Coordinates of C-alpha atoms in Angstrom, one line a residue:
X733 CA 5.1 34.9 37.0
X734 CA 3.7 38.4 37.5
X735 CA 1.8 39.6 34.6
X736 CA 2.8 42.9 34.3
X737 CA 6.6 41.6 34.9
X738 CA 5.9 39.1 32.0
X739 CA 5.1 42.2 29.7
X740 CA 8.4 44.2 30.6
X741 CA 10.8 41.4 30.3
X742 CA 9.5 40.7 26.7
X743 CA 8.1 37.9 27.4
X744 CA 4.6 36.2 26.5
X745 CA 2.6 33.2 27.9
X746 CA 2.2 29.7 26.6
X747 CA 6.2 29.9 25.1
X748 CA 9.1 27.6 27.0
X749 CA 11.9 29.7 28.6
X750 CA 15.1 27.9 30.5
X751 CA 15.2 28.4 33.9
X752 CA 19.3 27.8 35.0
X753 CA 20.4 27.6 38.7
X754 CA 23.3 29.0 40.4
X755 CA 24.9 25.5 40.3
X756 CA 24.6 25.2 36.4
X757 CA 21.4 23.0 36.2
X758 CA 19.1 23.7 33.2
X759 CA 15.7 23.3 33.2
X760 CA 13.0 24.1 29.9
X761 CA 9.6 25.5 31.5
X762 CA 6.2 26.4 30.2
X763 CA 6.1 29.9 31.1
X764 CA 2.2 31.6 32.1
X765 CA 1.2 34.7 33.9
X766 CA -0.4 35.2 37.1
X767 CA -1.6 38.7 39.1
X768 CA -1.3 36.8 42.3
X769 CA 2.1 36.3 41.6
X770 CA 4.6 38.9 43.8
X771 CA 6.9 40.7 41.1
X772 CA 10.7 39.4 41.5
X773 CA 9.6 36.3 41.9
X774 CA 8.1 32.9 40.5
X775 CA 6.1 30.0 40.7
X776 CA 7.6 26.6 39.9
X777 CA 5.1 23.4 39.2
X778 CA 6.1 20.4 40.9
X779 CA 7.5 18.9 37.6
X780 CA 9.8 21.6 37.1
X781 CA 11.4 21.3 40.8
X782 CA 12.2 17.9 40.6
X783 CA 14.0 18.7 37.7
X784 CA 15.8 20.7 39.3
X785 CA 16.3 18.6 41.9
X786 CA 18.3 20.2 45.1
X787 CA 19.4 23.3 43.7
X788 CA 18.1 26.6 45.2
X789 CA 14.8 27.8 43.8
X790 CA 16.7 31.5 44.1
X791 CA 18.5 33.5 42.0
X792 CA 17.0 31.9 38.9
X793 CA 18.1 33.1 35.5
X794 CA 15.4 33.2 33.4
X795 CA 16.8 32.9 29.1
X796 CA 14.2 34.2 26.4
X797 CA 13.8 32.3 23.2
X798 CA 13.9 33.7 19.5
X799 CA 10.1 34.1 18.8
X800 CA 7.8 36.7 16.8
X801 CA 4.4 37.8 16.5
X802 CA 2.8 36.6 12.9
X803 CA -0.2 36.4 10.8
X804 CA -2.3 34.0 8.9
X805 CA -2.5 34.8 5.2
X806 CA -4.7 32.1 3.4
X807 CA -3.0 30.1 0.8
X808 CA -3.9 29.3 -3.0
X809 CA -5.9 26.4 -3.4
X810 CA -3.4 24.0 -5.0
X811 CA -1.9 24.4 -1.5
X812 CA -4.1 23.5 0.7
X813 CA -3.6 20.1 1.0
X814 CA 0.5 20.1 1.1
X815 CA 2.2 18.9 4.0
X816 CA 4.1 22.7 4.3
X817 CA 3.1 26.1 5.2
X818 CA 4.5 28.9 3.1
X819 CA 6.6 31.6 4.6
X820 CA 8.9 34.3 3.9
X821 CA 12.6 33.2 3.6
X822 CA 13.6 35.5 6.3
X823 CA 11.3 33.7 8.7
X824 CA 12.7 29.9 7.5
X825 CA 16.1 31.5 7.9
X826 CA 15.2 32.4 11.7
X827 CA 13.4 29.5 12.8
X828 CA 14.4 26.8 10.1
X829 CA 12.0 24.7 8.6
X830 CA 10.5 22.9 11.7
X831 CA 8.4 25.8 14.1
X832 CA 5.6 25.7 16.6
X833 CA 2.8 28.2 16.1
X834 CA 1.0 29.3 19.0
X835 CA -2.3 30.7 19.9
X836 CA -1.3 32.8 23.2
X837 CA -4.8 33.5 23.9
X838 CA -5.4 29.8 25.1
X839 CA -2.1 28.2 24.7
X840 CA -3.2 25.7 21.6
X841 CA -0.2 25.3 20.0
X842 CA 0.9 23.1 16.7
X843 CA 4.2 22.1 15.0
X844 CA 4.2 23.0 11.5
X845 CA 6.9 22.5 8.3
X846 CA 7.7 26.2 6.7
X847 CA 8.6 26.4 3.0
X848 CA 10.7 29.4 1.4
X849 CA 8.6 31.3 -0.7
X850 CA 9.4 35.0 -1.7
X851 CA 6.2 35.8 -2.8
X852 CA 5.0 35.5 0.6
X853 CA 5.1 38.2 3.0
X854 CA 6.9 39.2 5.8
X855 CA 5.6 37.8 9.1
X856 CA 2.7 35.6 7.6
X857 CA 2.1 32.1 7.4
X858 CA -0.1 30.5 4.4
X859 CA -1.7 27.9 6.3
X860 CA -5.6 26.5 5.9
X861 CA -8.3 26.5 7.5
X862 CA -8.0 23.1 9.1
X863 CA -4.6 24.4 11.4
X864 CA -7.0 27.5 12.0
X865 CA -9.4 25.1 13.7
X866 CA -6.7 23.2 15.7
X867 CA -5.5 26.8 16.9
X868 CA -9.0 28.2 17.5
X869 CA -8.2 31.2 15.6
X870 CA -10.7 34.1 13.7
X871 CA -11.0 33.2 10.2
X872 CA -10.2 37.0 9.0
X873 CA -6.7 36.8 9.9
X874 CA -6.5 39.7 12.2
X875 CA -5.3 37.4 15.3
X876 CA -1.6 37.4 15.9
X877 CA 0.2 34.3 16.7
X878 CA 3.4 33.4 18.0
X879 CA 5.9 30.8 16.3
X880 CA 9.1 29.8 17.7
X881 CA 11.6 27.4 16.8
X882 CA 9.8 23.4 17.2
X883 CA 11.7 22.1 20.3
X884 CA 14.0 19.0 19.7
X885 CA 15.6 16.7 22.1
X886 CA 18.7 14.5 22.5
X887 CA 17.3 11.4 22.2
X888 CA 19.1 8.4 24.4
X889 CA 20.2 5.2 22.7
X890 CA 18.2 2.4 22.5
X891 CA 18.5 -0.9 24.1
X892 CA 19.0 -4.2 23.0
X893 CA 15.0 -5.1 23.3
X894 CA 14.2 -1.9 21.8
X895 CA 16.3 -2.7 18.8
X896 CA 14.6 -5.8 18.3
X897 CA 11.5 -4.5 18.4
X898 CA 12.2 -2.1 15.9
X899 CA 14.3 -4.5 13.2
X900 CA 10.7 -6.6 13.6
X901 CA 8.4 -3.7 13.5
X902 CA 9.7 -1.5 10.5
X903 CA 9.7 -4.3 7.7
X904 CA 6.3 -5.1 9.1
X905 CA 4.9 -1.4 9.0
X906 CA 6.6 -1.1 5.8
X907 CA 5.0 -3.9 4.5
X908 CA 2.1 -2.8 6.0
X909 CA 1.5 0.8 4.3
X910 CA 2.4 -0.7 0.9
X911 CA -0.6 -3.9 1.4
X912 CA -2.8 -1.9 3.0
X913 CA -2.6 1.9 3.2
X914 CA -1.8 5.0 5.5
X915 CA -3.5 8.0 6.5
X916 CA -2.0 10.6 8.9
X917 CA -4.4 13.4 10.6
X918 CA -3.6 16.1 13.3
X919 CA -5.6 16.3 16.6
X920 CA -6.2 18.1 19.2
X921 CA -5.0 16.9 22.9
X922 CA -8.0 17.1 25.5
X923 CA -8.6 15.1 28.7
X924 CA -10.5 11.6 28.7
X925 CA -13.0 10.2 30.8
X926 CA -11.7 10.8 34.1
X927 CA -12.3 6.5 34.7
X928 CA -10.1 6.4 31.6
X929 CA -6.6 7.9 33.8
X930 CA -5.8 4.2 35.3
X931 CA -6.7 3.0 31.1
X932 CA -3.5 2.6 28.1
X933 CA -6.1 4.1 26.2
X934 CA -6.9 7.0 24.4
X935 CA -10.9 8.4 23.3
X936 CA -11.2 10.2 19.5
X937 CA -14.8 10.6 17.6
X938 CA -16.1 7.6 15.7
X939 CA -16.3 9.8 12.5
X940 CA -12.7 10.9 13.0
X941 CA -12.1 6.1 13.8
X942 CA -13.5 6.1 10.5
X943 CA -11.5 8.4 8.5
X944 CA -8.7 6.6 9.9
X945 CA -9.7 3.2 8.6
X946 CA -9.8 1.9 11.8
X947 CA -12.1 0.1 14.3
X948 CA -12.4 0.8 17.8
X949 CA -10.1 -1.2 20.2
X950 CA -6.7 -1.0 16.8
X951 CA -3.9 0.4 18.1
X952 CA -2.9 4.0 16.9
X953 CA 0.0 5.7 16.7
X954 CA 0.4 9.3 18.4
X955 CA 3.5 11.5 17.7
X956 CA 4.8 14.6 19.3
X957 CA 7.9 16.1 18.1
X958 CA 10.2 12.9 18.1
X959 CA 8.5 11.1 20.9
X960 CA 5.8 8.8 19.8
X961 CA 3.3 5.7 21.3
X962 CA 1.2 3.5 20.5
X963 CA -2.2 2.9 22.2
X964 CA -5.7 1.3 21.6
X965 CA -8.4 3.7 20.6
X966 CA -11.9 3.4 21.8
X967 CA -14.8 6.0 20.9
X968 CA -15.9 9.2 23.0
X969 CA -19.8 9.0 23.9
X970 CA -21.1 11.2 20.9
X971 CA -24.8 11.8 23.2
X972 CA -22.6 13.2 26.1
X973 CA -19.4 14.8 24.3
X974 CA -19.5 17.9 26.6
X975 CA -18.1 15.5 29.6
X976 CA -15.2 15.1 28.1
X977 CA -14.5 18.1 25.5
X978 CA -14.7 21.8 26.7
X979 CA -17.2 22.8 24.0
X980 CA -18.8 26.2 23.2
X981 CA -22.2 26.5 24.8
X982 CA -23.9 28.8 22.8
X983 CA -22.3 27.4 19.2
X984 CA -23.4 24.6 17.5
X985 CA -20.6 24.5 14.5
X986 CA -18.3 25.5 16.9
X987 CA -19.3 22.2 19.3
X988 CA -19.4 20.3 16.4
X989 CA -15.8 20.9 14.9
X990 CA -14.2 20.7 18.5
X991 CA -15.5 17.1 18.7
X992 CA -14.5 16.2 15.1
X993 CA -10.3 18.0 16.1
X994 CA -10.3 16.0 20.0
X995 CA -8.2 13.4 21.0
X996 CA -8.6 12.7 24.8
X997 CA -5.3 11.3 26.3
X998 CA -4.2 10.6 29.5
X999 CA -1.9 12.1 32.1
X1000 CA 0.4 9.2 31.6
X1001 CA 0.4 9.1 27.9
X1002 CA 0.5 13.3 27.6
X1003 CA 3.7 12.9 29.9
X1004 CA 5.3 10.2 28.2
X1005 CA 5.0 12.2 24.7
X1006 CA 5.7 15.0 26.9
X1007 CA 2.6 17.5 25.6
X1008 CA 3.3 20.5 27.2
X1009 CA -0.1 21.1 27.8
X1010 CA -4.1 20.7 26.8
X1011 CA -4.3 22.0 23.3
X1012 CA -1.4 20.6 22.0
X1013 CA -1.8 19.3 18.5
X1014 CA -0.6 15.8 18.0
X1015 CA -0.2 13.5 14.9
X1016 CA -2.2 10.2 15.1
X1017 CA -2.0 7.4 12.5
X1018 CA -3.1 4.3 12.6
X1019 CA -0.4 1.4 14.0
X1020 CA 0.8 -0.7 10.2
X1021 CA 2.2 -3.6 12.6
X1022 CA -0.3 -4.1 14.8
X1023 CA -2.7 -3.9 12.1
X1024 CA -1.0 -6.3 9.7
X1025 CA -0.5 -8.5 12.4
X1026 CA -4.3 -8.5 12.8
X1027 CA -5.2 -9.1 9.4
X1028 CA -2.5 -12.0 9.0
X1029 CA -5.3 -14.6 9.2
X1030 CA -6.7 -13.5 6.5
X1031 CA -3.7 -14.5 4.5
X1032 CA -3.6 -18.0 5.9
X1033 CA -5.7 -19.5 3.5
X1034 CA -4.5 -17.9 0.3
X1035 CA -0.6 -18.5 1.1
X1036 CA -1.5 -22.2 1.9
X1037 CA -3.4 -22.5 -1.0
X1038 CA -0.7 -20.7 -3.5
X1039 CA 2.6 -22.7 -1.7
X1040 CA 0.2 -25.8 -2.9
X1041 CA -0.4 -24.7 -6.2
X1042 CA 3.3 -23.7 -6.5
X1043 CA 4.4 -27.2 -5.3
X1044 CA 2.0 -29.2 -7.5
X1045 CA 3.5 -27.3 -10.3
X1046 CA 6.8 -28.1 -9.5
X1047 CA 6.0 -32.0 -9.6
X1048 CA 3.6 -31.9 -12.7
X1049 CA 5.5 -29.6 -15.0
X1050 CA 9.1 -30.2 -13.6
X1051 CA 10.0 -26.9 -13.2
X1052 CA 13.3 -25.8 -12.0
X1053 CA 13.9 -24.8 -8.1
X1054 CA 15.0 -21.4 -9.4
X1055 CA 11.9 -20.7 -11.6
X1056 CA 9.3 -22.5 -9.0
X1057 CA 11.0 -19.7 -6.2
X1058 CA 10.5 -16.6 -8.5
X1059 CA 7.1 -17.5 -9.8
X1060 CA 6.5 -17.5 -5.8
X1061 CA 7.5 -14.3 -5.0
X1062 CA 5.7 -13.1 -8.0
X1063 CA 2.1 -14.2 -6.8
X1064 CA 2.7 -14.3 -3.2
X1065 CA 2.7 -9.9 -2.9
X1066 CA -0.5 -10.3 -5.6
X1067 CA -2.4 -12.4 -3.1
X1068 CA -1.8 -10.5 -0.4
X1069 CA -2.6 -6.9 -2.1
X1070 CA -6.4 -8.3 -3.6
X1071 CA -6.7 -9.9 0.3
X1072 CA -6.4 -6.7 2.0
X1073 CA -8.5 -5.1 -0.5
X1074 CA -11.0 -4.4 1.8
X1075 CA -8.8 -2.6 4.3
X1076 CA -7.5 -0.4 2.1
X1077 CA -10.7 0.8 1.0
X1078 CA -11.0 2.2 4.3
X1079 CA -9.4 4.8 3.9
X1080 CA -8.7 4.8 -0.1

């Protein structure tokens, strides 16, 4: 919409307004600003009308959400590392504990968890230097943000194969974070290759594969909000970055640390988690099922070997069924924990 109308309606860019027909129907929209836009009047992206389907792109109503301007106050360093940002308990009261903190000067936006804390104060967020980098946000703290209430959705019931999928896939990931480890980080969503589009794949820098624990081709899991997928990874082209990452010409930390935050994801992918838009931060963690599936035959071997042990036991000693089953489950999580050593070390 028009800038200036933008401004007098109390409105900012890079925030989600609902747009709601004459007939009732609802739509959530991205909201930006445009000169070349006539005042009283809108543009809709294609997305946005066939959400709205037939109704009449007329007599809009246009509903503002509960957001505020805020700044970054750097936290203690015991706290850098927690998975919370500390915030006044009048802001947590506003927006709950679950918020999306916005950079409206290019739209790069992240979720973040809020924690009471009444020594903070009013209208600033304790948050480190690592969400300051996903943002692109001045160290000093002079540059005001925008947080809003995170956006949640309904989600619909699962099917039958779903269902399956996840009674198999939980125990196993389960299993597998206990065996072999887990490590979460927060990117930053770019564009991939553009011969990537047509790919189920997704580009992040080899540095960032490693502090993962993974290798290139392991499937990873990407979350935003409460939609999430799983994908193979492969490495961006560290010698020619700058075709796929908007870098800073004329700063070489600058490129550097943009490289390090990038995740390049496809239009598919970015509409199937629903990003709103490039810049979005997204939290990507390796896939424990696919993973433990890969390293099951590594446990071949040492299972035989220990059911063969067990059994020749049983015969030479005469040990009781009960005794042979529970020495059994005893060893068998042992053997798998030393096997998967290696793996954990990864990231350990």
């Amino acid at each position: 919409m028009n800038s200036e109308e933008l401004k007098e309606l109390g409105l900012v860019q890079h925030i989600f307004v609902d747009l709601t027909a004459e007939n009732g129907v609802k739509v959530s929209c991205l909201i930006l600003s445009a000169d070349e836009v006539p005042r009283g009047s809108i543009q809709l992206s294609k997305r946005a009308k066939d959400k709205l389907g037939d109704c009449l792109t007329t007599g809009l109503t246009i509903t503002k959400p509960e957001y505020d301007t805020v700044l970054r106050g750097i936290p203690k360093v015991d706290e850098i590392a927690k998975p919370y940002v500390k915030a006044c308990p009048a802001l947590v009261r506003k927006y709950t504990n679950q918020v999306e903190l916005i950079n409206p000067k290019n739209g790069f936006r992240v979720n973040l968890t809020l924690r009471e804390d009444s020594t903070a104060k009013p209208n600033t967020l304790y948050f480190n230097r690592y969400i300051m980098l996903l943002l692109e946000t001045h160290s000093e703290g002079h540059d005001p943000l925008i947080i809003t209430r995170a956006r949640t959705r309904s989600q619909p019931k699962p099917g039958i194969h779903k269902l399956i999928n996840q009674l198999i896939q939980r125990p196993l990931s389960a299993l597998g974070n206990f065996f072999i480890g887990k490590r979460e980080l927060t990117l930053r969503v770019g564009h991939p290759y553009p011969f990537d589009e047509h790919q189920n794949l997704c580009r992040i820098h080899p540095n960032v594969r490693k502090l993962l624990g993974m290798e290139e081709t392991d499937q990873i899991v990407i979350t935003y909000n409460s939609k999430q997928i799983t994908i193979p990874i492969l490495d961006i082209d560290t010698e020619h970055i700058a075709q796929s990452v908007k870098l800073h010409a004329d700063n070489e930390q600058l490129k550097f640390i943009d490289s390090h935050l990038f995740i390049g994801i496809t239009a598919l992918s970015r509409n199937e988690l629903e990003i709103p838009s490039i810049g979005t931060s997204v939290t990507v963690k390796r896939s424990m099922y696919s993973l433990f599936l890969k390293h099951l035959n590594k446990l071949v071997l040492p299972v035989i070997a220990l059911l063969f042990t067990i059994v020749q036991l049983y015969k030479d000693l005469n040990w009781s069924i009960a005794l042979t089953v529970i020495i059994s489950l005893v060893l068998l999580p042992i053997i798998i924990y030393t096997t998967l050593s290696e793996e954990r070390a990864k990231i350990n």
